[in-house]
Amino acid sequence: MKSVSTFLFAAAFTALLAGCGGGIEIDDGSGMQSIRIHNGSVALHKSGAAEADITVAGDLSIDGKPIDVTPSQRDLLKQYYVQVLLVREARFATANAGAAMAGHAIGSVAS
């Protein structure tokens, strides 16, 4: 019984996360600045400033206008993009671990 309830809880939580479409927002808590992952790009937002978008190819646009970058800047933008995706993956892994722990706790209480 315990493993079934753990599995069901973890499955429901994973389905909830999957329903987010992979897009997430990382924010500093003030609502003033955030990083969003959406439509294959990383969007950087700071209140009162134009939004910047970075693609996997290292393309940069600010306020929807492409910005010319040097090859070394492009490499840094690609690295930044990858690091943001790693933060997203760590966030999902943490959420899954939390769901598994909650499922275990629920199973323990039920038994």
PDB file of C-alpha atoms in Angstrom, residues 2-89:
ATOM      1  CA  LYS A   2       2.789   2.389   0.923  1.00  0.00           C
ATOM      2  CA  SER A   3       4.614   2.000  -2.400  1.00  0.00           C
ATOM      3  CA  VAL A   4       1.375   2.448  -4.360  1.00  0.00           C
ATOM      4  CA  SER A   5       0.506   5.737  -2.630  1.00  0.00           C
ATOM      5  CA  THR A   6       4.093   6.949  -3.064  1.00  0.00           C
ATOM      6  CA  PHE A   7       4.001   6.095  -6.752  1.00  0.00           C
ATOM      7  CA  LEU A   8       0.619   7.764  -7.317  1.00  0.00           C
ATOM      8  CA  PHE A   9       1.672  10.947  -5.555  1.00  0.00           C
ATOM      9  CA  ALA A  10       4.978  11.135  -7.438  1.00  0.00           C
ATOM     10  CA  ALA A  11       3.232  10.406 -10.754  1.00  0.00           C
ATOM     11  CA  ALA A  12       0.641  13.127 -10.159  1.00  0.00           C
ATOM     12  CA  PHE A  13       3.326  15.641  -9.210  1.00  0.00           C
ATOM     13  CA  THR A  14       5.437  14.743 -12.253  1.00  0.00           C
ATOM     14  CA  ALA A  15       2.391  15.133 -14.507  1.00  0.00           C
ATOM     15  CA  LEU A  16       1.774  18.545 -12.982  1.00  0.00           C
ATOM     16  CA  LEU A  17       5.344  19.585 -13.731  1.00  0.00           C
ATOM     17  CA  ALA A  18       5.144  18.214 -17.264  1.00  0.00           C
ATOM     18  CA  GLY A  19       2.014  20.270 -17.824  1.00  0.00           C
ATOM     19  CA  CYS A  20       4.114  23.393 -17.411  1.00  0.00           C
ATOM     20  CA  GLY A  21       5.499  22.792 -20.898  1.00  0.00           C
ATOM     21  CA  GLY A  22       9.076  23.076 -19.687  1.00  0.00           C
ATOM     22  CA  GLY A  23       8.781  26.843 -19.323  1.00  0.00           C
ATOM     23  CA  ILE A  24       9.730  28.233 -15.959  1.00  0.00           C
ATOM     24  CA  GLU A  25      10.412  31.562 -14.352  1.00  0.00           C
ATOM     25  CA  ILE A  26      13.221  32.122 -11.901  1.00  0.00           C
ATOM     26  CA  ASP A  27      12.702  35.297  -9.956  1.00  0.00           C
ATOM     27  CA  ASP A  28      14.480  37.110  -7.170  1.00  0.00           C
ATOM     28  CA  GLY A  29      11.322  37.379  -5.064  1.00  0.00           C
ATOM     29  CA  SER A  30      10.970  41.124  -5.528  1.00  0.00           C
ATOM     30  CA  GLY A  31       9.156  40.918  -8.857  1.00  0.00           C
ATOM     31  CA  MET A  32      11.779  43.314 -10.187  1.00  0.00           C
ATOM     32  CA  GLN A  33      13.905  40.858 -12.165  1.00  0.00           C
ATOM     33  CA  SER A  34      13.458  37.376 -13.537  1.00  0.00           C
ATOM     34  CA  ILE A  35      14.711  34.783 -15.982  1.00  0.00           C
ATOM     35  CA  ARG A  36      12.148  32.917 -18.095  1.00  0.00           C
ATOM     36  CA  ILE A  37      12.717  29.883 -20.255  1.00  0.00           C
ATOM     37  CA  HIS A  38      10.211  29.764 -23.084  1.00  0.00           C
ATOM     38  CA  ASN A  39      10.001  28.887 -26.773  1.00  0.00           C
ATOM     39  CA  GLY A  40      13.628  27.753 -26.924  1.00  0.00           C
ATOM     40  CA  SER A  41      15.101  30.947 -25.515  1.00  0.00           C
ATOM     41  CA  VAL A  42      16.100  32.419 -22.187  1.00  0.00           C
ATOM     42  CA  ALA A  43      14.450  35.763 -21.488  1.00  0.00           C
ATOM     43  CA  LEU A  44      15.997  38.151 -18.984  1.00  0.00           C
ATOM     44  CA  HIS A  45      13.724  40.773 -17.505  1.00  0.00           C
ATOM     45  CA  LYS A  46      14.461  43.652 -15.154  1.00  0.00           C
ATOM     46  CA  SER A  47      11.767  46.117 -14.186  1.00  0.00           C
ATOM     47  CA  GLY A  48      12.090  49.313 -16.186  1.00  0.00           C
ATOM     48  CA  ALA A  49      14.480  47.789 -18.742  1.00  0.00           C
ATOM     49  CA  ALA A  50      13.995  46.154 -22.129  1.00  0.00           C
ATOM     50  CA  GLU A  51      13.805  42.353 -22.138  1.00  0.00           C
ATOM     51  CA  ALA A  52      16.826  40.459 -23.441  1.00  0.00           C
ATOM     52  CA  ASP A  53      16.535  37.064 -25.157  1.00  0.00           C
ATOM     53  CA  ILE A  54      19.313  34.514 -25.607  1.00  0.00           C
ATOM     54  CA  THR A  55      18.962  31.491 -27.905  1.00  0.00           C
ATOM     55  CA  VAL A  56      20.775  28.167 -27.800  1.00  0.00           C
ATOM     56  CA  ALA A  57      22.899  29.403 -30.734  1.00  0.00           C
ATOM     57  CA  GLY A  58      24.077  32.363 -28.642  1.00  0.00           C
ATOM     58  CA  ASP A  59      21.983  34.934 -30.489  1.00  0.00           C
ATOM     59  CA  LEU A  60      21.092  37.975 -28.412  1.00  0.00           C
ATOM     60  CA  SER A  61      18.180  40.326 -28.902  1.00  0.00           C
ATOM     61  CA  ILE A  62      17.139  43.219 -26.719  1.00  0.00           C
ATOM     62  CA  ASP A  63      13.613  44.564 -26.959  1.00  0.00           C
ATOM     63  CA  GLY A  64      13.135  42.268 -29.969  1.00  0.00           C
ATOM     64  CA  LYS A  65      16.073  43.775 -31.881  1.00  0.00           C
ATOM     65  CA  PRO A  66      19.034  41.522 -32.797  1.00  0.00           C
ATOM     66  CA  ILE A  67      22.363  42.566 -31.269  1.00  0.00           C
ATOM     67  CA  ASP A  68      25.665  41.858 -33.023  1.00  0.00           C
ATOM     68  CA  VAL A  69      28.054  39.903 -30.799  1.00  0.00           C
ATOM     69  CA  THR A  70      31.647  38.802 -31.212  1.00  0.00           C
ATOM     70  CA  PRO A  71      32.474  35.077 -31.359  1.00  0.00           C
ATOM     71  CA  SER A  72      33.751  35.136 -27.753  1.00  0.00           C
ATOM     72  CA  GLN A  73      30.590  36.922 -26.580  1.00  0.00           C
ATOM     73  CA  ARG A  74      28.493  34.337 -28.452  1.00  0.00           C
ATOM     74  CA  ASP A  75      30.361  31.555 -26.632  1.00  0.00           C
ATOM     75  CA  LEU A  76      29.599  33.234 -23.285  1.00  0.00           C
ATOM     76  CA  LEU A  77      25.924  33.616 -24.230  1.00  0.00           C
ATOM     77  CA  LYS A  78      25.763  29.901 -25.139  1.00  0.00           C
ATOM     78  CA  GLN A  79      27.328  29.011 -21.782  1.00  0.00           C
ATOM     79  CA  TYR A  80      24.825  31.241 -19.965  1.00  0.00           C
ATOM     80  CA  TYR A  81      21.947  29.571 -21.831  1.00  0.00           C
ATOM     81  CA  VAL A  82      23.184  26.111 -20.797  1.00  0.00           C
ATOM     82  CA  GLN A  83      23.635  27.189 -17.165  1.00  0.00           C
ATOM     83  CA  VAL A  84      20.052  28.459 -16.998  1.00  0.00           C
ATOM     84  CA  LEU A  85      18.820  25.115 -18.370  1.00  0.00           C
ATOM     85  CA  LEU A  86      20.870  23.317 -15.712  1.00  0.00           C
ATOM     86  CA  VAL A  87      19.172  25.430 -13.030  1.00  0.00           C
ATOM     87  CA  ARG A  88      15.801  24.395 -14.522  1.00  0.00           C
ATOM     88  CA  GLU A  89      16.793  20.716 -14.430  1.00  0.00           C
TER      89      GLU A  89
END
